[in-house]
Every structure is written in structure tokens, then in C-alpha cells.
N, CA, C and O atoms as a MOPAC input file, in Angstrom:
PM7 MOZYME 1SCF
protein

 N    -24.00400 1   -52.76800 1   -72.24800 1
 C    -25.14800 1   -52.10900 1   -73.67700 1
 C    -25.15900 1   -50.44000 1   -72.43000 1
 O    -26.35700 1   -50.25500 1   -72.21600 1
 N    -24.83000 1   -49.99800 1   -72.12100 1
 C    -24.96800 1   -48.25100 1   -71.20400 1
 C    -24.02100 1   -47.81000 1   -72.37100 1
 O    -24.56300 1   -46.94500 1   -73.05800 1
 N    -22.60300 1   -48.19400 1   -72.85000 1
 C    -22.34300 1   -47.66300 1   -73.97600 1
 C    -23.31700 1   -47.01900 1   -75.38800 1
 O    -23.35400 1   -45.93700 1   -75.97300 1
 N    -23.91900 1   -48.12600 1   -75.50700 1
 C    -24.59700 1   -48.20300 1   -76.52000 1
 C    -25.84700 1   -47.06600 1   -76.64200 1
 O    -26.35600 1   -46.60600 1   -77.66400 1
 N    -26.13100 1   -46.80300 1   -75.32100 1
 C    -26.85500 1   -45.92300 1   -74.76800 1
 C    -26.15600 1   -44.36400 1   -75.32800 1
 O    -26.60800 1   -43.44900 1   -76.01600 1
 N    -24.97400 1   -44.58400 1   -74.71700 1
 C    -24.39100 1   -43.03000 1   -74.78400 1
 C    -24.86800 1   -42.23500 1   -76.58400 1
 O    -24.97300 1   -41.01000 1   -76.65800 1
 N    -25.12500 1   -43.21500 1   -77.97900 1
 C    -25.01500 1   -42.87100 1   -79.00400 1
 C    -25.89600 1   -42.09500 1   -78.80500 1
 O    -26.25000 1   -41.85200 1   -79.95900 1
 N    -26.73100 1   -41.32300 1   -77.95300 1
 C    -28.34800 1   -40.76900 1   -77.98800 1
 C    -27.48700 1   -39.38300 1   -78.17800 1
 O    -28.06200 1   -38.39800 1   -78.64200 1
 N    -26.14000 1   -39.32100 1   -77.82300 1
 C    -25.21000 1   -37.58300 1   -77.58500 1
 C    -24.60600 1   -37.37300 1   -78.56800 1
 O    -24.12500 1   -36.24100 1   -78.61500 1
 N    -24.32900 1   -38.30600 1   -79.80400 1
 C    -23.95100 1   -38.18400 1   -80.98700 1
 C    -24.08500 1   -36.59900 1   -81.45500 1
 O    -23.14800 1   -35.80100 1   -81.45700 1
 N    -25.31000 1   -36.34200 1   -81.81100 1
 C    -26.00900 1   -34.94200 1   -82.73300 1
 C    -26.21500 1   -33.97600 1   -82.12800 1
 O    -26.78800 1   -32.98000 1   -82.57000 1
 N    -25.54000 1   -34.19900 1   -80.41800 1
 C    -26.58000 1   -33.33800 1   -79.64600 1
 C    -25.05700 1   -32.00200 1   -79.88800 1
 O    -25.27800 1   -31.36300 1   -78.86000 1
 N    -24.50700 1   -31.68400 1   -80.17200 1
 C    -23.74600 1   -30.52500 1   -80.55600 1
 C    -23.91800 1   -30.02100 1   -81.52400 1
 O    -24.29100 1   -28.84800 1   -81.49000 1
 N    -23.72700 1   -30.67600 1   -82.79100 1
 C    -24.09600 1   -30.71000 1   -84.25500 1
 C    -25.63900 1   -29.74600 1   -84.34600 1
 O    -25.75900 1   -28.58900 1   -84.74900 1
 N    -26.83200 1   -30.78200 1   -83.76200 1
 C    -27.95300 1   -29.80400 1   -83.86300 1
 C    -28.25100 1   -28.94000 1   -83.51300 1
 O    -29.01800 1   -28.22900 1   -84.16200 1
 N    -27.48700 1   -28.38200 1   -81.57200 1
 C    -27.74700 1   -27.06900 1   -81.44200 1
 C    -26.85400 1   -26.00900 1   -81.47600 1
 O    -27.02400 1   -25.05000 1   -80.72200 1
 N    -25.77100 1   -26.06500 1   -82.37900 1
 C    -24.75000 1   -25.49800 1   -82.49300 1
 C    -25.33600 1   -23.95800 1   -82.82600 1
 O    -25.07400 1   -22.94200 1   -82.18200 1
 N    -26.48600 1   -24.09700 1   -84.39800 1
 C    -26.77600 1   -22.90300 1   -84.32800 1
 C    -28.12900 1   -22.29600 1   -83.69700 1
 O    -28.34900 1   -21.14000 1   -84.05800 1
 N    -28.88300 1   -22.74700 1   -82.99900 1
 C    -29.37200 1   -22.19500 1   -82.02600 1
 C    -28.20600 1   -21.47700 1   -81.09100 1
 O    -28.28000 1   -20.25100 1   -81.01200 1
 N    -26.95800 1   -22.25200 1   -80.26000 1
 C    -26.18900 1   -21.67800 1   -79.38500 1
 C    -26.04400 1   -20.71600 1   -80.13300 1
 O    -26.93600 1   -19.88600 1   -79.95300 1
 N    -25.02900 1   -20.32300 1   -81.21300 1
 C    -24.93500 1   -19.03600 1   -82.03200 1
 C    -25.20200 1   -18.11300 1   -81.98300 1
 O    -24.49600 1   -17.16100 1   -81.65000 1
 N    -26.70600 1   -18.10800 1   -82.41400 1
 C    -28.09300 1   -17.35000 1   -82.49600 1
 C    -28.00700 1   -16.97500 1   -80.78500 1
 O    -27.25300 1   -16.00300 1   -80.72800 1
 N    -28.26900 1   -17.18300 1   -79.96900 1
 C    -28.64900 1   -17.17100 1   -78.64800 1
 C    -27.71100 1   -16.27500 1   -77.75500 1
 O    -28.09400 1   -15.46500 1   -76.91000 1
 N    -25.88500 1   -16.68900 1   -78.23500 1
 C    -24.95300 1   -15.97600 1   -77.59200 1
 C    -24.55600 1   -14.86700 1   -78.56100 1
 O    -23.89300 1   -13.87600 1   -78.25500 1
 N    -24.90900 1   -15.07700 1   -79.43900 1
 C    -24.99400 1   -13.18800 1   -80.44700 1
 C    -25.56600 1   -12.60700 1   -79.66700 1
 O    -24.97500 1   -11.73400 1   -79.03100 1
 N    -26.61100 1   -12.81900 1   -79.48900 1
 C    -27.56700 1   -11.69500 1   -78.92300 1
 C    -27.20600 1   -11.79000 1   -77.31000 1
 O    -28.00400 1   -11.31700 1   -76.50100 1
 N    -26.04800 1   -12.37900 1   -76.89200 1
 C    -26.06100 1   -12.15000 1   -75.08800 1
 C    -27.47000 1   -12.70200 1   -74.57400 1
 O    -28.18500 1   -11.90600 1   -73.96500 1
 N    -27.88800 1   -13.91400 1   -74.76200 1
 C    -28.56700 1   -14.45200 1   -73.72200 1
 C    -27.99000 1   -15.55700 1   -72.87100 1
 O    -28.74200 1   -16.16700 1   -72.11000 1
 N    -26.83200 1   -15.82800 1   -72.93900 1
 C    -25.91800 1   -16.61500 1   -72.16700 1
 C    -24.55400 1   -16.64600 1   -72.65700 1
 O    -24.21100 1   -15.91700 1   -73.58800 1
 N    -23.65000 1   -17.55300 1   -72.00700 1
 C    -22.49200 1   -17.38100 1   -72.31500 1
 C    -22.06700 1   -18.89600 1   -72.38700 1
 O    -22.91800 1   -19.76300 1   -72.19400 1
 N    -20.30900 1   -19.33500 1   -72.75800 1
 C    -20.76000 1   -20.44200 1   -73.43700 1
 C    -20.55600 1   -21.26600 1   -72.32000 1
 O    -20.85300 1   -22.46000 1   -72.36000 1
 N    -19.94000 1   -20.58200 1   -71.04700 1
 C    -19.70700 1   -21.72000 1   -70.11700 1
 C    -21.05600 1   -21.92100 1   -69.03500 1
 O    -21.10400 1   -22.60900 1   -68.01600 1
 N    -22.00200 1   -21.15400 1   -69.58400 1
 C    -23.28300 1   -21.97400 1   -68.83700 1
 C    -24.00000 1   -22.49600 1   -69.47700 1
 O    -24.88900 1   -23.16400 1   -68.94900 1
 N    -23.88100 1   -22.38500 1   -71.06500 1
 C    -24.07900 1   -23.78500 1   -72.28600 1
 C    -24.10600 1   -24.82500 1   -71.90300 1
 O    -25.07600 1   -25.55700 1   -71.70400 1
 N    -22.41400 1   -25.09700 1   -71.67700 1
 C    -21.91600 1   -26.15900 1   -71.22700 1
 C    -21.99900 1   -26.56100 1   -70.09900 1
 O    -22.08200 1   -27.77600 1   -70.27700 1
 N    -22.03000 1   -26.41800 1   -69.19800 1
 C    -22.60800 1   -26.71900 1   -68.01000 1
 C    -23.96800 1   -26.80400 1   -67.94800 1
 O    -24.60700 1   -27.42800 1   -67.10100 1
 N    -24.34000 1   -26.25700 1   -68.73200 1
 C    -26.32700 1   -27.10400 1   -68.51800 1
 C    -26.86900 1   -28.27000 1   -69.24200 1
 O    -27.83300 1   -29.02300 1   -69.10300 1
 N    -25.58800 1   -28.09600 1   -70.31800 1
 C    -25.74400 1   -29.30300 1   -71.47400 1
 C    -25.35100 1   -30.62000 1   -70.51800 1
 O    -25.88800 1   -31.72800 1   -70.53500 1
 N    -24.61600 1   -30.31000 1   -69.96000 1
 C    -23.23300 1   -31.42900 1   -69.32700 1
 C    -24.25100 1   -31.57300 1   -67.98200 1
 O    -24.64200 1   -32.73200 1   -67.83900 1
 N    -24.64800 1   -30.82200 1   -67.18300 1
 C    -25.44600 1   -31.10200 1   -65.60700 1
 C    -27.09600 1   -32.01800 1   -66.28100 1
 O    -27.37800 1   -33.09000 1   -65.74500 1
 N    -27.69900 1   -31.66300 1   -67.01900 1
 C    -29.22900 1   -32.23100 1   -67.89700 1
 C    -29.11100 1   -32.95500 1   -69.03600 1
 O    -30.05300 1   -33.13900 1   -69.80600 1
 N    -27.30400 1   -33.65200 1   -69.29500 1
 C    -27.27900 1   -34.67500 1   -69.99600 1
 C    -26.53000 1   -35.88600 1   -69.34000 1
 O    -26.85600 1   -37.06600 1   -69.46400 1
 N    -25.24800 1   -35.29400 1   -68.47000 1
 C    -25.05700 1   -36.66300 1   -67.69000 1
 C    -25.64900 1   -37.19400 1   -66.69700 1
 O    -25.82400 1   -38.40200 1   -66.54400 1
 N    -26.10500 1   -36.03400 1   -65.71800 1
 C    -26.62800 1   -36.51500 1   -64.42100 1
 C    -28.07000 1   -37.32200 1   -64.50700 1
 O    -28.19300 1   -38.35400 1   -63.84700 1
 N    -29.24400 1   -36.80500 1   -65.39200 1
 C    -30.43400 1   -37.86200 1   -65.18000 1
 C    -29.69000 1   -38.88600 1   -66.79800 1
 O    -29.77400 1   -40.11300 1   -66.74200 1
 N    -29.19000 1   -38.38600 1   -67.77100 1
 C    -29.01900 1   -40.11300 1   -68.35400 1
 C    -27.95800 1   -40.44300 1   -68.55900 1
 O    -27.76200 1   -41.01100 1   -69.63300 1
 N    -26.62400 1   -40.20400 1   -67.48000 1
 C    -25.14200 1   -41.33700 1   -67.22600 1
 C    -25.06600 1   -41.36900 1   -66.62500 1
 O    -23.99600 1   -41.92700 1   -66.38300 1
 N    -25.81900 1   -40.95700 1   -65.36500 1
 C    -25.57100 1   -41.45100 1   -64.00800 1
 C    -27.14800 1   -42.04900 1   -63.32000 1
 O    -27.32200 1   -43.03800 1   -62.60700 1
 N    -27.47600 1   -41.72700 1   -63.48500 1
 C    -28.71900 1   -42.79600 1   -62.22400 1
 C    -29.46100 1   -44.00900 1   -63.26600 1
 O    -30.25700 1   -44.66200 1   -62.59200 1
 N    -29.42500 1   -44.36900 1   -64.37600 1
 C    -29.44300 1   -45.25400 1   -65.01200 1
 C    -28.82300 1   -46.37700 1   -64.43200 1
 O    -29.47200 1   -47.34800 1   -64.04100 1
 N    -26.99300 1   -46.24700 1   -64.32000 1
 C    -26.21800 1   -47.21400 1   -63.84200 1
 C    -26.27700 1   -47.54300 1   -62.60300 1
 O    -25.76900 1   -48.63600 1   -62.35200 1
 N    -26.87200 1   -46.78300 1   -61.44400 1
 C    -27.21400 1   -46.64700 1   -60.01600 1
 C    -28.40100 1   -47.57200 1   -60.23300 1
 O    -28.58700 1   -48.52000 1   -59.47000 1
 N    -29.24700 1   -47.30500 1   -61.30800 1
 C    -30.42600 1   -48.09900 1   -60.96700 1
 C    -29.82600 1   -49.72100 1   -61.69400 1
 O    -29.89300 1   -50.68700 1   -60.93500 1
 N    -29.39100 1   -49.90400 1   -62.80800 1
 C    -28.73900 1   -50.99100 1   -62.89200 1
 C    -28.26300 1   -51.66700 1   -61.79600 1
 O    -28.75000 1   -52.68800 1   -61.31000 1
 N    -27.04000 1   -50.90700 1   -61.32700 1
 C    -26.83600 1   -51.86200 1   -60.34200 1
 C    -27.55500 1   -52.30600 1   -59.24000 1
 O    -27.76200 1   -53.51300 1   -59.11800 1
 N    -28.07100 1   -51.30900 1   -58.20800 1
 C    -28.90300 1   -51.44900 1   -57.68300 1
 C    -30.25000 1   -53.03700 1   -57.54000 1
 O    -30.78000 1   -53.73000 1   -56.67100 1
 N    -30.22800 1   -52.90600 1   -58.77700 1
 C    -30.92200 1   -54.53300 1   -59.10300 1
 C    -30.14600 1   -55.39900 1   -59.64200 1
 O    -30.26800 1   -56.52000 1   -59.14800 1
 N    -29.40600 1   -55.30800 1   -60.45600 1
 C    -28.18500 1   -56.23700 1   -60.57100 1
 C    -27.41100 1   -57.03800 1   -59.75100 1
 O    -27.39000 1   -58.26600 1   -59.67100 1
 N    -26.75600 1   -56.17400 1   -59.13000 1
 C    -25.52300 1   -56.02900 1   -58.06300 1
 C    -25.88400 1   -58.21600 1   -57.47800 1
 O    -25.48500 1   -59.36700 1   -57.65300 1
 N    -27.06000 1   -57.22500 1   -56.64400 1
 C    -27.89700 1   -58.82000 1   -56.02800 1
 C    -27.86300 1   -59.96700 1   -56.25300 1
 O    -27.33100 1   -60.82400 1   -55.54800 1
 N    -28.80900 1   -60.22500 1   -57.94800 1
 C    -28.76700 1   -61.00600 1   -58.84500 1
 C    -28.12600 1   -61.42000 1   -59.24800 1
 O    -28.33600 1   -62.62500 1   -59.39000 1
 N    -26.83400 1   -60.90400 1   -59.78400 1
 C    -25.62500 1   -61.24200 1   -59.96600 1
 C    -25.20100 1   -62.34400 1   -58.68600 1
 O    -24.89100 1   -63.49200 1   -59.00200 1
 N    -25.20500 1   -62.08900 1   -57.78800 1
 C    -24.57100 1   -62.90600 1   -56.70500 1
 C    -23.36300 1   -62.41600 1   -56.42600 1
 O    -22.51000 1   -63.30400 1   -56.41000 1
 N    -23.01100 1   -61.48100 1   -56.22800 1
 C    -21.62100 1   -60.57100 1   -56.36100 1
 C    -21.51900 1   -60.35400 1   -54.54000 1
 O    -22.41400 1   -60.50200 1   -53.70800 1
 N    -20.54800 1   -60.08700 1   -54.41100 1
 C    -20.60100 1   -60.04300 1   -52.55900 1
 C    -20.81500 1   -59.05600 1   -51.91500 1
 O    -19.85000 1   -58.31600 1   -51.72600 1
 N    -22.03900 1   -58.69900 1   -51.38200 1
 C    -22.17400 1   -58.02700 1   -50.34500 1
 C    -21.58000 1   -57.64200 1   -48.97100 1
 O    -22.09600 1   -56.71400 1   -48.34900 1
 N    -20.78700 1   -58.14300 1   -48.59400 1
 C    -20.07500 1   -57.71900 1   -47.13000 1
 C    -20.50100 1   -56.49500 1   -46.78800 1
 O    -21.36200 1   -56.12300 1   -45.99000 1
 N    -19.68200 1   -55.84900 1   -47.59800 1
 C    -19.29100 1   -54.40800 1   -47.21300 1
 C    -19.86400 1   -53.22500 1   -47.98900 1
 O    -20.91600 1   -53.53500 1   -48.54800 1
 N    -19.54000 1   -52.14200 1   -48.16200 1
 C    -20.00200 1   -51.14200 1   -48.96800 1
 C    -19.52900 1   -51.38600 1   -50.21700 1
 O    -20.16000 1   -51.67000 1   -51.23500 1
 N    -17.71400 1   -51.17400 1   -49.95800 1
 C    -16.59100 1   -51.48400 1   -50.82500 1
 C    -17.11900 1   -51.65000 1   -52.19200 1
 O    -17.16500 1   -50.75900 1   -53.03900 1
 N    -17.48100 1   -52.76700 1   -52.32000 1
 C    -18.11300 1   -53.49300 1   -53.37200 1
 C    -18.79300 1   -53.20600 1   -54.04300 1
 O    -18.39100 1   -53.07700 1   -55.20000 1
 N    -20.13900 1   -52.94700 1   -53.76200 1
 C    -21.23500 1   -52.25900 1   -54.59600 1
 C    -20.67600 1   -51.03700 1   -55.00900 1
 O    -20.75900 1   -50.61400 1   -56.16200 1
 N    -20.16000 1   -50.51700 1   -54.16500 1
 C    -19.68500 1   -48.43400 1   -54.29900 1
 C    -18.85200 1   -49.20600 1   -55.86000 1
 O    -19.27200 1   -49.23900 1   -57.01700 1
 N    -17.79500 1   -49.65100 1   -55.37300 1
 C    -16.77000 1   -49.61600 1   -56.64000 1
 C    -16.93200 1   -50.41000 1   -57.89900 1
 O    -16.13800 1   -50.46000 1   -58.83900 1
 N    -18.60500 1   -51.29900 1   -57.71600 1
 C    -18.59900 1   -51.53000 1   -58.94000 1
 C    -20.31000 1   -50.53300 1   -60.17000 1
 O    -20.67900 1   -50.56900 1   -61.34400 1
 N    -20.84200 1   -49.68900 1   -58.62400 1
 C    -21.36500 1   -48.67000 1   -59.46400 1
 C    -20.78500 1   -47.34200 1   -59.88900 1
 O    -21.42400 1   -46.49000 1   -60.50700 1
 N    -19.25700 1   -47.20600 1   -59.43000 1
 C    -18.61400 1   -46.64400 1   -59.81200 1
 C    -17.68800 1   -46.67500 1   -61.16600 1
 O    -17.33600 1   -45.88000 1   -62.03800 1
 N    -17.54600 1   -47.72000 1   -60.91300 1
 C    -17.07700 1   -48.30100 1   -62.59700 1
 C    -18.17100 1   -48.41300 1   -63.57400 1
 O    -17.75700 1   -48.44500 1   -64.73200 1
 N    -19.51500 1   -48.48600 1   -63.43600 1
 C    -20.30000 1   -48.55400 1   -64.75600 1
 C    -20.31900 1   -47.11600 1   -64.93900 1
 O    -20.06400 1   -46.71100 1   -66.07300 1
 N    -20.67400 1   -45.93800 1   -63.67400 1
 C    -20.95500 1   -45.24700 1   -64.01400 1
 C    -19.82700 1   -44.54000 1   -64.76700 1
 O    -20.15000 1   -43.79800 1   -65.69400 1
 N    -18.12000 1   -44.74600 1   -64.36300 1
 C    -17.74900 1   -43.86800 1   -65.22800 1
 C    -17.42100 1   -44.37500 1   -66.59900 1
 O    -17.19400 1   -43.66600 1   -67.57900 1
 N    -17.42100 1   -45.32600 1   -66.56800 1
 C    -17.32800 1   -46.33800 1   -68.58100 1
 C    -18.73300 1   -45.57400 1   -69.09800 1
 O    -18.69100 1   -45.30500 1   -70.29900 1
 N    -19.77400 1   -45.23800 1   -68.52200 1
 C    -21.18000 1   -44.69700 1   -69.58100 1
 C    -20.43700 1   -43.51700 1   -69.08000 1
 O    -19.39900 1   -44.16300 1   -69.22700 1
 N    -19.95300 1   -42.22900 1   -68.56100 1
 C    -19.15800 1   -41.34800 1   -68.40500 1
 C    -18.55600 1   -41.15900 1   -69.95300 1
 O    -18.79900 1   -40.53300 1   -70.98400 1
 N    -17.70000 1   -42.03000 1   -69.46700 1
 C    -16.59900 1   -41.63800 1   -70.81800 1
 C    -16.99400 1   -41.81900 1   -72.04100 1
 O    -16.70300 1   -40.95600 1   -72.87000 1
 N    -17.71700 1   -42.93700 1   -72.42000 1
 C    -18.31000 1   -43.59800 1   -73.31700 1
 C    -19.10600 1   -42.50300 1   -73.98700 1
 O    -18.99100 1   -42.23000 1   -75.18200 1
 N    -20.21700 1   -41.67000 1   -72.84100 1
 C    -20.86900 1   -40.73000 1   -73.16100 1
 C    -19.77100 1   -39.29100 1   -74.23500 1
 O    -19.83200 1   -38.80200 1   -75.36400 1
 N    -18.66000 1   -39.09600 1   -72.68200 1
 C    -17.88400 1   -37.70900 1   -73.61000 1
 C    -17.24800 1   -38.29600 1   -74.81600 1
 O    -17.06300 1   -37.41300 1   -75.65400 1
 N    -16.74600 1   -39.75200 1   -75.30500 1
 C    -16.67800 1   -39.74200 1   -76.54500 1
 C    -17.50800 1   -39.46600 1   -77.90200 1
 O    -17.23300 1   -38.95600 1   -78.98800 1
 N    -18.97600 1   -40.20700 1   -77.15800 1
 C    -19.92600 1   -39.45000 1   -78.59700 1
 C    -19.94700 1   -38.04300 1   -78.65300 1
 O    -20.18200 1   -37.44300 1   -79.70200 1
 N    -19.72200 1   -37.50300 1   -77.61500 1
 C    -20.09800 1   -36.37500 1   -78.15300 1
 C    -19.15200 1   -35.38800 1   -78.47800 1
 O    -19.44600 1   -34.32700 1   -79.02800 1
 N    -17.35900 1   -35.92300 1   -77.95200 1
 C    -16.07200 1   -35.34800 1   -79.30000 1
 C    -16.42000 1   -36.29200 1   -80.81700 1
 O    -15.88400 1   -35.81300 1   -81.81600 1
 N    -16.96800 1   -37.12100 1   -80.96200 1
 C    -17.45100 1   -37.76000 1   -82.00000 1
 C    -18.43100 1   -36.93100 1   -82.89900 1
 O    -18.26800 1   -36.43100 1   -84.01200 1
 N    -19.33500 1   -36.94700 1   -82.18000 1
 C    -20.02800 1   -35.70500 1   -83.40800 1
 C    -20.27500 1   -34.33100 1   -83.32100 1
 O    -21.13400 1   -33.63100 1   -83.85700 1
 N    -19.18600 1   -34.02400 1   -82.39800 1
 C    -18.88100 1   -32.53200 1   -82.84400 1
 C    -17.48000 1   -32.00800 1   -84.14400 1
 O    -17.20800 1   -31.11200 1   -84.94300 1
 N    -16.91300 1   -33.41700 1   -83.55400 1
 C    -15.85800 1   -33.45500 1   -84.92600 1
 C    -16.25300 1   -33.93300 1   -85.98800 1
 O    -15.73800 1   -33.43800 1   -86.99100 1
 N    -16.87900 1   -34.60700 1   -86.11700 1
 C    -17.20100 1   -35.38700 1   -87.36700 1
 C    -17.88000 1   -34.24700 1   -88.54600 1
 O    -18.03800 1   -33.07500 1   -88.20400 1
 N    -18.23600 1   -34.68600 1   -89.87400 1
 C    -18.48900 1   -33.59600 1   -90.37000 1
 C    -20.05200 1   -33.04500 1   -90.77500 1
 O    -20.45900 1   -31.99800 1   -91.27700 1
 N    -20.84200 1   -34.52700 1   -90.20700 1
 C    -22.42700 1   -34.44900 1   -90.35100 1
 C    -22.69400 1   -36.20600 1   -89.16000 1
 O    -22.03500 1   -37.09900 1   -88.62700 1
 N    -24.39500 1   -35.64400 1   -89.38000 1
 C    -24.67400 1   -36.87000 1   -88.52600 1
 C    -24.67500 1   -38.21400 1   -88.80500 1
 O    -24.94500 1   -38.93700 1   -87.84600 1
 N    -24.46700 1   -38.70100 1   -89.76600 1
 C    -24.57400 1   -39.84700 1   -90.56700 1
 C    -22.85200 1   -40.78900 1   -90.49400 1
 O    -22.57300 1   -41.98700 1   -90.45800 1
 N    -22.06900 1   -39.60400 1   -90.49700 1
 C    -20.60800 1   -40.07000 1   -90.54500 1
 C    -20.49400 1   -39.94700 1   -89.11100 1
 O    -20.02800 1   -41.00500 1   -88.68500 1
 N    -20.68300 1   -39.23500 1   -88.30000 1
 C    -20.79100 1   -39.40600 1   -86.75800 1
 C    -21.70100 1   -40.99300 1   -86.21000 1
 O    -21.38200 1   -41.71300 1   -85.26400 1
 N    -22.54900 1   -41.12600 1   -86.90000 1
 C    -23.16800 1   -42.47700 1   -86.55200 1
 C    -21.92000 1   -43.59000 1   -86.51700 1
 O    -21.33900 1   -44.44000 1   -85.84300 1
 N    -21.94400 1   -43.32100 1   -87.00900 1
 C    -20.54700 1   -44.40300 1   -88.16700 1
 C    -19.67700 1   -44.36800 1   -87.37800 1
 O    -19.29000 1   -45.50700 1   -87.11500 1
 N    -19.30200 1   -43.81300 1   -86.99700 1
 C    -17.79700 1   -43.23600 1   -86.12700 1
 C    -18.34000 1   -43.61900 1   -85.12900 1
 O    -17.77300 1   -44.68000 1   -84.86600 1
 N    -19.16800 1   -43.41100 1   -84.31400 1
 C    -20.03600 1   -43.73100 1   -82.98600 1
 C    -20.00100 1   -45.10100 1   -82.59100 1
 O    -19.41000 1   -45.55600 1   -81.61200 1
 N    -20.54900 1   -45.60000 1   -83.26700 1
 C    -20.67500 1   -46.79300 1   -83.32800 1
 C    -20.09500 1   -47.50800 1   -83.30700 1
 O    -20.29700 1   -48.37600 1   -82.45700 1
 N    -18.91400 1   -47.64400 1   -84.27500 1
 C    -17.52000 1   -48.16400 1   -84.11100 1
 C    -16.78700 1   -48.03200 1   -82.67800 1
 O    -16.08300 1   -48.91500 1   -82.18700 1
 N    -16.95500 1   -47.29200 1   -82.33000 1
 C    -16.19600 1   -47.01200 1   -81.22400 1
 C    -16.87500 1   -47.55400 1   -79.92600 1
 O    -16.37200 1   -48.29200 1   -79.07900 1
 N    -18.19000 1   -46.99600 1   -79.96300 1
 C    -19.04100 1   -48.35400 1   -79.00000 1
 C    -18.17700 1   -49.63000 1   -78.81200 1
 O    -17.52600 1   -50.16200 1   -77.91400 1
 N    -18.51200 1   -49.86000 1   -80.16400 1
 C    -18.22800 1   -51.55200 1   -80.28700 1
 C    -16.77300 1   -52.33200 1   -79.70800 1
 O    -16.63500 1   -53.54900 1   -79.82800 1

């Protein structure tokens, strides 16, 4: 489920490329600043917080062992890692694909 949510990052680089190139040419910000801003404002609120909420709700409902902090922490870490990796894969597909339509097809197949 969370891997399919990562498909929202497919057109991210393609749609903002023209804006980035224009603003970088005028000296508004550097490539590093743009990259870090996109990563922090896409990865943290959209890719880390939802898995944490999912884990907080579903872990006790599923009936998994909560005898120590290791079980829920490992489960949460695995869900976050899976979500971030699928998002980075979607970003890479969106950056390499020649059009958004091709990116959607390749990204959907990769997410399955």
C-alpha cells in the first residue's frame, strides 16, 4: 500500500525541472539547497510520518508482540525503509523516463 503512495513522486523532478533551471541560472539557490529541500519536504512528511502512524495503529491491532521496544521499532524501521526506497525508486524513474506517461507505466510496474 505504501509503495503505491510513492508513485506521487514520479513527476516531481520533471515538472519542477524548468523552474529549477530558471531559478538556478538567476542565482536564487544552488543545486544542493534545492535537492535537500525537496528531499526533506517530500521524504519526512510524506514518507516517514505515515508509516509511523500506520505502525502505531496497526501493530497492536495485528497482535504482534509488544514485550520490548525492539519489536515495534524494528517493524517501524522496516516499513519506513521500504517506503523511502520505493519513493527514491519512483523519483529515479521519473527523472530518467522521457515523459510522465512512460514514468507512470514503469513506476506502476516497479511498485507491483
